[in-house]
Short mmCIF file of N, CA and C and ligand atoms in Angstrom, two decimals:
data_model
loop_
_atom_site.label_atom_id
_atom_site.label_comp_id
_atom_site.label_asym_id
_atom_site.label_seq_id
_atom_site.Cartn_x
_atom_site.Cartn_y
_atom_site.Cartn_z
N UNK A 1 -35.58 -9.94 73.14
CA UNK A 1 -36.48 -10.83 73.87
C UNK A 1 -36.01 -11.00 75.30
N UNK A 2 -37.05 -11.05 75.82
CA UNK A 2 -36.63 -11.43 77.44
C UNK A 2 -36.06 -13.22 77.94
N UNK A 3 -35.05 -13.00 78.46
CA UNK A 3 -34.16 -14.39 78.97
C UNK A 3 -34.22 -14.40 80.31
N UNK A 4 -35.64 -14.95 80.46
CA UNK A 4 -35.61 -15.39 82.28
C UNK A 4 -36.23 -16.88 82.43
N UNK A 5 -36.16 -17.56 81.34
CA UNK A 5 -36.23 -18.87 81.62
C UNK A 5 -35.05 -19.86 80.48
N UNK A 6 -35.49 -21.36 80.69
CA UNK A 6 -34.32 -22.01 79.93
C UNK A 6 -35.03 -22.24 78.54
N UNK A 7 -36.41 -22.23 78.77
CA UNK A 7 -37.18 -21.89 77.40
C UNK A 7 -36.76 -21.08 76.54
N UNK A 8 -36.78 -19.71 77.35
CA UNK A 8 -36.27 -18.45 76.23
C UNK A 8 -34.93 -18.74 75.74
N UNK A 9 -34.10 -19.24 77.09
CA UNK A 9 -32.88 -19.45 76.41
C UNK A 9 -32.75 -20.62 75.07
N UNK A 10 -33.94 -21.36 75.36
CA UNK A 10 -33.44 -22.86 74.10
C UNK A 10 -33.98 -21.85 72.68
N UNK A 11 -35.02 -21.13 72.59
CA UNK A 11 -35.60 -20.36 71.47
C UNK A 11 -34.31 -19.32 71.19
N UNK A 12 -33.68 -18.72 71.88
CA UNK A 12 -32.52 -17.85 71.39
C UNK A 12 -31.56 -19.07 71.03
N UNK A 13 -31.33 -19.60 70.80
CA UNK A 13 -29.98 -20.42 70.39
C UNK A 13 -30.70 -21.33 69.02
N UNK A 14 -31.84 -21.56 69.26
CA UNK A 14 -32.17 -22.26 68.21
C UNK A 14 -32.94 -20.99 66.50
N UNK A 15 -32.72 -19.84 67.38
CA UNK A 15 -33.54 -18.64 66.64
C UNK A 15 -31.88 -18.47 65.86
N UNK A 16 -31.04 -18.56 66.62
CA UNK A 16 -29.20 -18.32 66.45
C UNK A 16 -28.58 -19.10 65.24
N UNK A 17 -29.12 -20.72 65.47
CA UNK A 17 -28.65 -21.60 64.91
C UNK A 17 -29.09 -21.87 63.34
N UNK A 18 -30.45 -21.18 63.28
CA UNK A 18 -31.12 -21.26 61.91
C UNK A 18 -30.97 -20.53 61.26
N UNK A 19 -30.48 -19.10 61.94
CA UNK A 19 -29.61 -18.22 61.08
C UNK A 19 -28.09 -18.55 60.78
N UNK A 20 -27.70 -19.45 61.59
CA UNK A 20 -26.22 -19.69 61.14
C UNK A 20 -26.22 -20.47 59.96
N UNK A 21 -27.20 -21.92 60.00
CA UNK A 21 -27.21 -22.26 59.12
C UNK A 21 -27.66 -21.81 57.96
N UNK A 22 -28.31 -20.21 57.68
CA UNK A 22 -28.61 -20.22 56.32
C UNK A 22 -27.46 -19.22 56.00
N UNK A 23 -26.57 -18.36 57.02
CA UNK A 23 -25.46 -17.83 56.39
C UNK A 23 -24.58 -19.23 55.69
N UNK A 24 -24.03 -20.08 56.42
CA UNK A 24 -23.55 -20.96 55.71
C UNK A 24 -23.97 -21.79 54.13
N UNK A 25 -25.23 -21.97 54.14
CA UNK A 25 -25.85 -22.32 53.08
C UNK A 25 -25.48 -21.55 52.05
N UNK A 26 -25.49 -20.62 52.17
CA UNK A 26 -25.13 -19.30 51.08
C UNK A 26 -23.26 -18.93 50.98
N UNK A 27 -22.39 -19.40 52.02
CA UNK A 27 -21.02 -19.49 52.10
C UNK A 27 -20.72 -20.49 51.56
N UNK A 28 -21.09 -22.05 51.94
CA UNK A 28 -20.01 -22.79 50.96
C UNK A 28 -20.52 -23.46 50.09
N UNK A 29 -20.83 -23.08 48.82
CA UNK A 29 -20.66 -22.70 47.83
C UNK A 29 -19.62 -21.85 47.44
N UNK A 30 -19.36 -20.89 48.14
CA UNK A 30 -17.84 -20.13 47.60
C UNK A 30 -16.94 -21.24 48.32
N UNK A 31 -16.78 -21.13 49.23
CA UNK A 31 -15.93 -21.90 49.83
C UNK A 31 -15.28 -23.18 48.95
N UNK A 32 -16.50 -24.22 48.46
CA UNK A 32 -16.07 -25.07 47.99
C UNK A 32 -15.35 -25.15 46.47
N UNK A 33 -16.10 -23.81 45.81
CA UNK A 33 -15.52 -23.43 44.51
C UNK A 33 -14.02 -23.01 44.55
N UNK A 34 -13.52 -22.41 45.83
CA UNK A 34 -12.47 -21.96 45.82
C UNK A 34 -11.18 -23.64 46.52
N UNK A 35 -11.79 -24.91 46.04
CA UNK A 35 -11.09 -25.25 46.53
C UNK A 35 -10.22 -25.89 45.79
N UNK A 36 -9.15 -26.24 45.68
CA UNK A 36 -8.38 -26.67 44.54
C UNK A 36 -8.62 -28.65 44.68
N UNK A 37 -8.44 -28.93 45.62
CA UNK A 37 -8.21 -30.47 45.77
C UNK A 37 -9.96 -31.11 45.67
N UNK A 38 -9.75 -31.67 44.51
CA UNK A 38 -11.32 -32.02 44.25
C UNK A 38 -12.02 -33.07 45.58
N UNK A 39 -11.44 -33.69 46.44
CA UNK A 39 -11.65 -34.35 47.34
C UNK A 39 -12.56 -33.46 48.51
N UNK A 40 -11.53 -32.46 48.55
CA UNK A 40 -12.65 -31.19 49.69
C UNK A 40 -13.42 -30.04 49.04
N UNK A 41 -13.47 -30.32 47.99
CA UNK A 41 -14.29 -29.39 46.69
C UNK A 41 -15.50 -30.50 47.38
N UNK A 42 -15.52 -31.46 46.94
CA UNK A 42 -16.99 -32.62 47.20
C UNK A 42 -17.46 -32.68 48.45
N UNK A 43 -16.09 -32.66 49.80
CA UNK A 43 -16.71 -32.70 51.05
C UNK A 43 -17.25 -31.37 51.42
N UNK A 44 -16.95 -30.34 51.05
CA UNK A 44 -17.71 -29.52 50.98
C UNK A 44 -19.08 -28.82 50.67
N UNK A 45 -19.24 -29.74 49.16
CA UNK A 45 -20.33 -29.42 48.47
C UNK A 45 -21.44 -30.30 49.22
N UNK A 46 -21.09 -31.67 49.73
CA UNK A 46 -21.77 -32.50 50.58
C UNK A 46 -22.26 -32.43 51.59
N UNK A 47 -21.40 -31.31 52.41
CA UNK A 47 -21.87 -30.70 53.59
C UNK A 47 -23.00 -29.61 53.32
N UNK A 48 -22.63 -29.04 52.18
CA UNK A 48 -23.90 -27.92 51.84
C UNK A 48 -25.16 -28.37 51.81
N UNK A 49 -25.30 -30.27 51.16
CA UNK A 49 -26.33 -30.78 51.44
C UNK A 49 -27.22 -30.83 52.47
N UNK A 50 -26.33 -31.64 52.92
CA UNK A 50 -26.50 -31.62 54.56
C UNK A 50 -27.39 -30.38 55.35
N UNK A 51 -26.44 -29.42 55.48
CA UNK A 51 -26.91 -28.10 55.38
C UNK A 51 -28.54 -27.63 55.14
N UNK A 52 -28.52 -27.92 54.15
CA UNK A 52 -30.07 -27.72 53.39
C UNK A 52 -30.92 -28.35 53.94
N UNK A 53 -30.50 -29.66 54.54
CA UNK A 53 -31.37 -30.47 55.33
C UNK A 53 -31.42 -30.05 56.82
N UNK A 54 -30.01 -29.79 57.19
CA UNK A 54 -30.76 -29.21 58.89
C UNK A 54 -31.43 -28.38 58.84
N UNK A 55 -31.52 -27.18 58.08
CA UNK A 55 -32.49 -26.00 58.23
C UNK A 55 -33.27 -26.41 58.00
N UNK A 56 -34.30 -27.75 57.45
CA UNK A 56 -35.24 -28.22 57.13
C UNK A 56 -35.43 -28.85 58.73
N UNK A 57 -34.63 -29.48 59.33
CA UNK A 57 -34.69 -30.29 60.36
C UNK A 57 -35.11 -29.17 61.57
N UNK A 58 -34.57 -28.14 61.38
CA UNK A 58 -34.75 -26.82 62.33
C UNK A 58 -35.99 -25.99 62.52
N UNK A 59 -36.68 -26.19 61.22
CA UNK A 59 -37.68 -26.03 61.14
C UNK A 59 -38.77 -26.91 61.69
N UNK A 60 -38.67 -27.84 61.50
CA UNK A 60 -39.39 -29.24 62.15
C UNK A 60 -39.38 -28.92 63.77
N UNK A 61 -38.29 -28.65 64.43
CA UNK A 61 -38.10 -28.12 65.32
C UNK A 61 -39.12 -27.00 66.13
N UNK A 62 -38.79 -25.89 65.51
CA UNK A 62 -39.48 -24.88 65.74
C UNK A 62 -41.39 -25.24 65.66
N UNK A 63 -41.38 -26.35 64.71
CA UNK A 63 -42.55 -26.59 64.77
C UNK A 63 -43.04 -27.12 66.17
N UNK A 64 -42.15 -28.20 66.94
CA UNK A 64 -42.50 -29.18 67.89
C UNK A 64 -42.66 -28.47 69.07
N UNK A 65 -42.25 -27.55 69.06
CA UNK A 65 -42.64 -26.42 70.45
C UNK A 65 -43.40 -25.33 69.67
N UNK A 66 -44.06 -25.49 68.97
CA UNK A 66 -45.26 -24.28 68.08
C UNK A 66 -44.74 -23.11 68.76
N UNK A 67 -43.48 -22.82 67.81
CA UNK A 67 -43.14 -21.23 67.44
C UNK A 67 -42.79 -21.35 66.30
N UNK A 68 -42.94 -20.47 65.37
CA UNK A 68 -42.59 -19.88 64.12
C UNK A 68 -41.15 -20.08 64.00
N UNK A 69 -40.62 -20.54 62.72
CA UNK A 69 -39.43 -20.68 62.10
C UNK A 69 -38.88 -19.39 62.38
N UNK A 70 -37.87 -18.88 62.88
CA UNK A 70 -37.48 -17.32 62.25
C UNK A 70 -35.86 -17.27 63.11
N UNK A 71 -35.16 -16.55 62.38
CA UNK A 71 -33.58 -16.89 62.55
C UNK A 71 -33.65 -15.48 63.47
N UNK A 72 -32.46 -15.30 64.03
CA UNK A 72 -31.66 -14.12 64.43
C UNK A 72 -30.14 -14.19 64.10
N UNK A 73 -29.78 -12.95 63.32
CA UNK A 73 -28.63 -12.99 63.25
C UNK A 73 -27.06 -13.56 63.76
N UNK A 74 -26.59 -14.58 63.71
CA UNK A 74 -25.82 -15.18 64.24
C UNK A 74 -24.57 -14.59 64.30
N UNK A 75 -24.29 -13.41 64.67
CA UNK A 75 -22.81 -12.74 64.88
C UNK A 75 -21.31 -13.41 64.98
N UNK A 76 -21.37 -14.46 65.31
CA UNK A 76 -20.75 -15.25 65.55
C UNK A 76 -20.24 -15.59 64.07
N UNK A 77 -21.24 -16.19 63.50
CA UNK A 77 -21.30 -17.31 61.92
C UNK A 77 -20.77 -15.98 61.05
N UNK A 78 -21.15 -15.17 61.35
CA UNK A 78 -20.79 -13.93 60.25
C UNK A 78 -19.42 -13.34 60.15
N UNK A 79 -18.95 -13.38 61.35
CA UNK A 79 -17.46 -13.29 61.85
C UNK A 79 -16.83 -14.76 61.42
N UNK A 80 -17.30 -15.97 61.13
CA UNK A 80 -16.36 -17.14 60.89
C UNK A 80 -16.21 -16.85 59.63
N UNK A 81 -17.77 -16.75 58.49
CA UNK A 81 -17.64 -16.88 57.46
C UNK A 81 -17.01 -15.61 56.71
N UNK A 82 -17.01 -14.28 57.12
CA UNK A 82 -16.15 -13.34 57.13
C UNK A 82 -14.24 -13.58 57.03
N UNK A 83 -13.79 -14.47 57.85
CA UNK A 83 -12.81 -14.51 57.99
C UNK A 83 -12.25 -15.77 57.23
N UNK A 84 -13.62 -16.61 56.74
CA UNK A 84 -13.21 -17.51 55.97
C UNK A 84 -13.24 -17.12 54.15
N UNK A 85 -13.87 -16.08 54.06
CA UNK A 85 -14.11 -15.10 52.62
C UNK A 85 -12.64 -14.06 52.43
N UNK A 86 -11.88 -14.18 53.83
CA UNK A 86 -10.75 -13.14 53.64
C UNK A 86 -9.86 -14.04 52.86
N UNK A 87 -9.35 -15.25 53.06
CA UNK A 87 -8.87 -16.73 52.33
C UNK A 87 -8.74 -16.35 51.00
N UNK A 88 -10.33 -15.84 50.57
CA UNK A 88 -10.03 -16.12 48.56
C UNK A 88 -9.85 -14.88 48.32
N UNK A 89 -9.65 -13.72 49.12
CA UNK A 89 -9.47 -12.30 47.84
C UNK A 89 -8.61 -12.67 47.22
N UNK A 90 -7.52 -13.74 47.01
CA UNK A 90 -6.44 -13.35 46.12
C UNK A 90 -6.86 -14.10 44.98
N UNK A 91 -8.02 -15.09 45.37
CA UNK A 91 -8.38 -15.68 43.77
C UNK A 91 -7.95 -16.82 42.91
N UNK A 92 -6.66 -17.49 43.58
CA UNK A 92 -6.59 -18.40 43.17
C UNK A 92 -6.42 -20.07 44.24
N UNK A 93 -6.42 -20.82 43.00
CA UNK A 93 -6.72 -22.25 44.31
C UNK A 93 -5.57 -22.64 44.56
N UNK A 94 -5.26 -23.05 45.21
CA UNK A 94 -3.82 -23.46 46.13
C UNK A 94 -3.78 -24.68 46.73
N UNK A 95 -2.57 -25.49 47.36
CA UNK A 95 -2.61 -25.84 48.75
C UNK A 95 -2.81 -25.70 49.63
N UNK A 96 -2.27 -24.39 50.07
CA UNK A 96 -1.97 -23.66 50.76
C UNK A 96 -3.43 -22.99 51.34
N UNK A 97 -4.06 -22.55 50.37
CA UNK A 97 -5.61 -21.83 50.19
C UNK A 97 -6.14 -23.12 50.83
N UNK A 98 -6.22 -24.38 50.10
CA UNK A 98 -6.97 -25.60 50.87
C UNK A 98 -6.41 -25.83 52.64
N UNK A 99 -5.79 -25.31 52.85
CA UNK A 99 -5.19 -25.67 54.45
C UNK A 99 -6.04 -24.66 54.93
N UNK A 100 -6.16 -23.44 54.73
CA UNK A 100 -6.83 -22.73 55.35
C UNK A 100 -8.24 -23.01 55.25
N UNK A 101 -8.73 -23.46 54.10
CA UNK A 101 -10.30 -23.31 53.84
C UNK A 101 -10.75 -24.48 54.54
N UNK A 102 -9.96 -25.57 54.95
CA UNK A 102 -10.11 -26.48 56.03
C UNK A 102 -10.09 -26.07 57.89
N UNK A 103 -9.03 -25.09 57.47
CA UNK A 103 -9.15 -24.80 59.20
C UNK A 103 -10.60 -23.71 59.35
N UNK A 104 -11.03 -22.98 58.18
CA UNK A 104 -12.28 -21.76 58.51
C UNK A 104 -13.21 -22.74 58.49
N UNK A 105 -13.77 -24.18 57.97
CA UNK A 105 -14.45 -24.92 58.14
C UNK A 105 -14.64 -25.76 58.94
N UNK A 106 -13.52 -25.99 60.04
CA UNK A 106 -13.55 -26.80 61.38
C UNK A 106 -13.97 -25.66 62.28
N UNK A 107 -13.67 -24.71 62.30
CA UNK A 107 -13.79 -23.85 63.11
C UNK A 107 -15.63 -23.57 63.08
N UNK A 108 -16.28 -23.53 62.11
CA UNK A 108 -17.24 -23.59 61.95
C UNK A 108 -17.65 -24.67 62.63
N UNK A 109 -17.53 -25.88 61.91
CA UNK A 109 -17.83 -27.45 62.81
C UNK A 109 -17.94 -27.12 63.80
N UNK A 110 -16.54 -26.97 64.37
CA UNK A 110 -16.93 -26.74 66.15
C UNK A 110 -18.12 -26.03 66.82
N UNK A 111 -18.05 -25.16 65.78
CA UNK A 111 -19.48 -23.84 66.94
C UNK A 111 -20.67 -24.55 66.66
N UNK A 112 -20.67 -24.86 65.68
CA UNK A 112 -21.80 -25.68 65.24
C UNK A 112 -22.32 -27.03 66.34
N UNK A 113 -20.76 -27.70 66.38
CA UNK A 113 -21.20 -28.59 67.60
C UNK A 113 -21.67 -28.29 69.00
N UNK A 114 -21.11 -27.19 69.40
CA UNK A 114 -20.90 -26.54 70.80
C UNK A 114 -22.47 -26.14 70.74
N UNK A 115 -23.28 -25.55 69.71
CA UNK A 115 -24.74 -24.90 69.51
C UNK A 115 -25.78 -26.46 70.12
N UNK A 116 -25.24 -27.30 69.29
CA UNK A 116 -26.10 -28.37 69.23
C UNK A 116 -26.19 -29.58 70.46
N UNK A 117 -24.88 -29.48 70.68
CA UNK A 117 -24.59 -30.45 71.49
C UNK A 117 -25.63 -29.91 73.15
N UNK A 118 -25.40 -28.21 73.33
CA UNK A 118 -26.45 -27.16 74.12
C UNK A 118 -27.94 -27.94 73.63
N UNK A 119 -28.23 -27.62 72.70
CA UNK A 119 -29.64 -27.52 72.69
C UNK A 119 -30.07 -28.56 72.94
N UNK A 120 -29.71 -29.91 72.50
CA UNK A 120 -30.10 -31.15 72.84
C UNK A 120 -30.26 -31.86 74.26
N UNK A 121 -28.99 -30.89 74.92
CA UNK A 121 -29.14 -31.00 76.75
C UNK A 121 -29.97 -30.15 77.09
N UNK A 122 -30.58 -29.36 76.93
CA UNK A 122 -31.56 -28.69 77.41
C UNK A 122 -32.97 -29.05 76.42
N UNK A 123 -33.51 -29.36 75.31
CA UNK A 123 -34.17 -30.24 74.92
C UNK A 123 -34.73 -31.72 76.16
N UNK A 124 -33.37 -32.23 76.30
CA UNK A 124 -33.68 -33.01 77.06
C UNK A 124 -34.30 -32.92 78.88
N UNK A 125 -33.76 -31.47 79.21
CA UNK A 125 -34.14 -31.07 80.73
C UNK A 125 -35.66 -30.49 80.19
N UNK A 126 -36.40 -29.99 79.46
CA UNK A 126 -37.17 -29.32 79.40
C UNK A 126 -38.54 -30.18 78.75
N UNK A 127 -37.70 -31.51 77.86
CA UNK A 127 -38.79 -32.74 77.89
C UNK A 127 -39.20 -31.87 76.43
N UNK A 128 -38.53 -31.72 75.56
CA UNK A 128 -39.25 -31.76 74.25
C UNK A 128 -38.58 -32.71 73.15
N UNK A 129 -39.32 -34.09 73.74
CA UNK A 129 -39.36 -35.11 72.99
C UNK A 129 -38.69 -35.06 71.10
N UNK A 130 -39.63 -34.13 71.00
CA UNK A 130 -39.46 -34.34 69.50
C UNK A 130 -38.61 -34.01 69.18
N UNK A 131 -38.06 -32.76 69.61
CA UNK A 131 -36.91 -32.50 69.29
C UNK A 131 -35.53 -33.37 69.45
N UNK A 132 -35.22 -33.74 70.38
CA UNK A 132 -34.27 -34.25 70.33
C UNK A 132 -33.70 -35.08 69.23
N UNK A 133 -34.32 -36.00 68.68
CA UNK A 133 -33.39 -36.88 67.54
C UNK A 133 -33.62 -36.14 66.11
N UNK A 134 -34.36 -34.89 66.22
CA UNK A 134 -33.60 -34.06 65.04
C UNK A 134 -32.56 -33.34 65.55
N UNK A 135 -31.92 -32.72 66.94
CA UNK A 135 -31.18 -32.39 66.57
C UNK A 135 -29.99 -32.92 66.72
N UNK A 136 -29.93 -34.40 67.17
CA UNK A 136 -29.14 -35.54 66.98
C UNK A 136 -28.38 -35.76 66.30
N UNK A 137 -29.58 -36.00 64.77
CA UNK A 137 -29.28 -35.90 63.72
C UNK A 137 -28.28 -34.91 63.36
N UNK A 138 -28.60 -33.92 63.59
CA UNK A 138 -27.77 -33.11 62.81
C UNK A 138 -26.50 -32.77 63.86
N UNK A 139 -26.09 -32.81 64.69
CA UNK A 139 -25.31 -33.06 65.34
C UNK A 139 -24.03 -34.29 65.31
N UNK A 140 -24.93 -35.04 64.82
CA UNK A 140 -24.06 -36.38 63.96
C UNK A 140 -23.48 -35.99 62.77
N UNK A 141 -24.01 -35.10 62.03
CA UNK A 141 -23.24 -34.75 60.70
C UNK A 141 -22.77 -33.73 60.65
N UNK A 142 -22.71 -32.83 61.87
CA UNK A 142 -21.52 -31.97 62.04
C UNK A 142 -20.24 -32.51 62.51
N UNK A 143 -20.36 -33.87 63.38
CA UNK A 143 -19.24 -34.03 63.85
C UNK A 143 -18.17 -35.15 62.79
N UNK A 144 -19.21 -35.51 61.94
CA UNK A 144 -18.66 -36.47 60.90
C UNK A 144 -17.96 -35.75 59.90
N UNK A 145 -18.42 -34.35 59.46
CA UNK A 145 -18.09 -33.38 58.78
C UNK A 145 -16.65 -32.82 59.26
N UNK A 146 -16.81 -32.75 60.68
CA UNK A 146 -15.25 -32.50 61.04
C UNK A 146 -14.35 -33.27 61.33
N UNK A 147 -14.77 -34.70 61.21
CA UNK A 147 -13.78 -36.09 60.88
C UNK A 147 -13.34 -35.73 59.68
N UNK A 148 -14.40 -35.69 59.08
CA UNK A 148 -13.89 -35.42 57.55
C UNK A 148 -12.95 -34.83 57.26
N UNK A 149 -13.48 -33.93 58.05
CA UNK A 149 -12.07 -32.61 57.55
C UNK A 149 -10.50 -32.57 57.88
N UNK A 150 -10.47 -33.56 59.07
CA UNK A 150 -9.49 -33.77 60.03
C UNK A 150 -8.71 -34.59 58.99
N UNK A 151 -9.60 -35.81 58.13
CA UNK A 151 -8.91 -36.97 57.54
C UNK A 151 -8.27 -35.95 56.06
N UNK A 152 -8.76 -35.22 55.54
CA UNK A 152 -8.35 -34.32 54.40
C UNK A 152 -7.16 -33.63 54.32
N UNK A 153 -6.77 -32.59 55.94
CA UNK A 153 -6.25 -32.07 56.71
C UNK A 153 -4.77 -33.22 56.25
N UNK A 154 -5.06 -34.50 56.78
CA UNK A 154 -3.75 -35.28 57.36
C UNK A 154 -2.87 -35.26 56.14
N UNK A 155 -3.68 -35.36 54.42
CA UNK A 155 -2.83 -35.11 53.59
C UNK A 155 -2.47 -33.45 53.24
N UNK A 156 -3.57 -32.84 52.87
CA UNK A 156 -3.37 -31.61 52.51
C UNK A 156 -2.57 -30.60 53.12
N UNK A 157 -2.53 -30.74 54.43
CA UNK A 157 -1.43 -29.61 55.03
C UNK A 157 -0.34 -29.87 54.17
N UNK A 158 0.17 -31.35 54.34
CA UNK A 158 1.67 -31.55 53.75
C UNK A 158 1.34 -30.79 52.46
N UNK A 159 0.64 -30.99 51.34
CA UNK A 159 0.73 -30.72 49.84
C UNK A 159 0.81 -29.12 50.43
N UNK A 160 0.26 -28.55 51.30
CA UNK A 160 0.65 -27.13 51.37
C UNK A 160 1.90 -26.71 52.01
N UNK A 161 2.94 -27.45 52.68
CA UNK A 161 3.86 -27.16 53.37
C UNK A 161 4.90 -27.77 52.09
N UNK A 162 4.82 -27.88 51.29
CA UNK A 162 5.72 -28.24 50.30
C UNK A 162 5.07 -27.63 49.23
N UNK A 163 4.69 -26.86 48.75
CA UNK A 163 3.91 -25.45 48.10
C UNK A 163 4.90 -24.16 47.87
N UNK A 164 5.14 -24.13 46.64
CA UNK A 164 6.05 -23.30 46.62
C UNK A 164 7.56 -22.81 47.61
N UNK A 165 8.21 -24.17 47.09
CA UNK A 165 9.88 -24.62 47.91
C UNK A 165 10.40 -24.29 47.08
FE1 FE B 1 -24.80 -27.22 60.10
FE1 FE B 2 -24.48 -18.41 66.95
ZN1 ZN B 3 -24.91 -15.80 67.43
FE1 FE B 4 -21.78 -28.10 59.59
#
């Protein structure tokens, strides 16, 4: 597609973002199965909720500037969740496994925020009302998601740094 306005640019990031979110939708679920500490087994599975709902919210979106729902490959998301699928070849649940499956999931958070936190400033220069407090919304529960993770983090590293002594 051609990128010579901030239009095209808000439709490429939001064409970006709806594909990220449905690679993820379909990632944690593994992710969360592979997690040993039932605490981030749930924050995980909770976020998948979530999940299910922004792509719903994204869609709403796509509606408010009448273009068609439709993703583009998110290269990016495929390379996180790639490197977060390298974690379980060995198959079993760990501490250790939970430290990591926390850091491939902040790392996610973040891009996620960095996507949204964009679109909503340019949402706002370009005056499409509607949009904005959906993607607010979901912008709020990415960053709560990576509180989350941060507060999980403060115990679990230790249970993994004392993991096989
Ligand atoms: Fe998300
Ligand atoms: Fe992306
Ligand atoms: Zn991308
Ligand atoms: Fe998220």
């Amino acid at each position: 597609m051609s990128m010579e306005s901030l239009e095209d640019l808000f439709l490429d990031q939001l064409k970006d973002v709806f594909n990220a979110e449905k690679q993820l939708s379909k990632a944690l679920p593994k992710l969360a199965k592979a997690a040993e500490s039932e605490d981030l087994r749930e924050a995980l599975n909770s976020h998948l909720e979530e999940t299910m709902e922004q792509i719903e919210r994204l869609e709403k979106v796509f509606k408010s500037i009448d273009k068609p729902a439709r993703g583009k490959t998110c290269k990016a998301m495929e390379g996180l969740v790639e490197e977060g699928s390298e974690l379980l070849e060995e198959g079993e649940t760990s501490a250790v496994l939970d430290a990591g499956l926390i850091c491939a999931s902040q790392k996610v958070e973040h891009y996620e925020i960095a996507t949204y936190g964009t679109l909503i400033t340019w949402a706002e220069i370009l005056g499409y009302k509607k949009a904005i407090p959906l993607l607010q919304a979901t912008l709020d529960e990415e960053k709560a998601a990576d509180e989350k993770l941060t507060e999980l983090a403060s115990s679990l590293n230790f249970e993994a740094a004392e993991e096989a002594k």
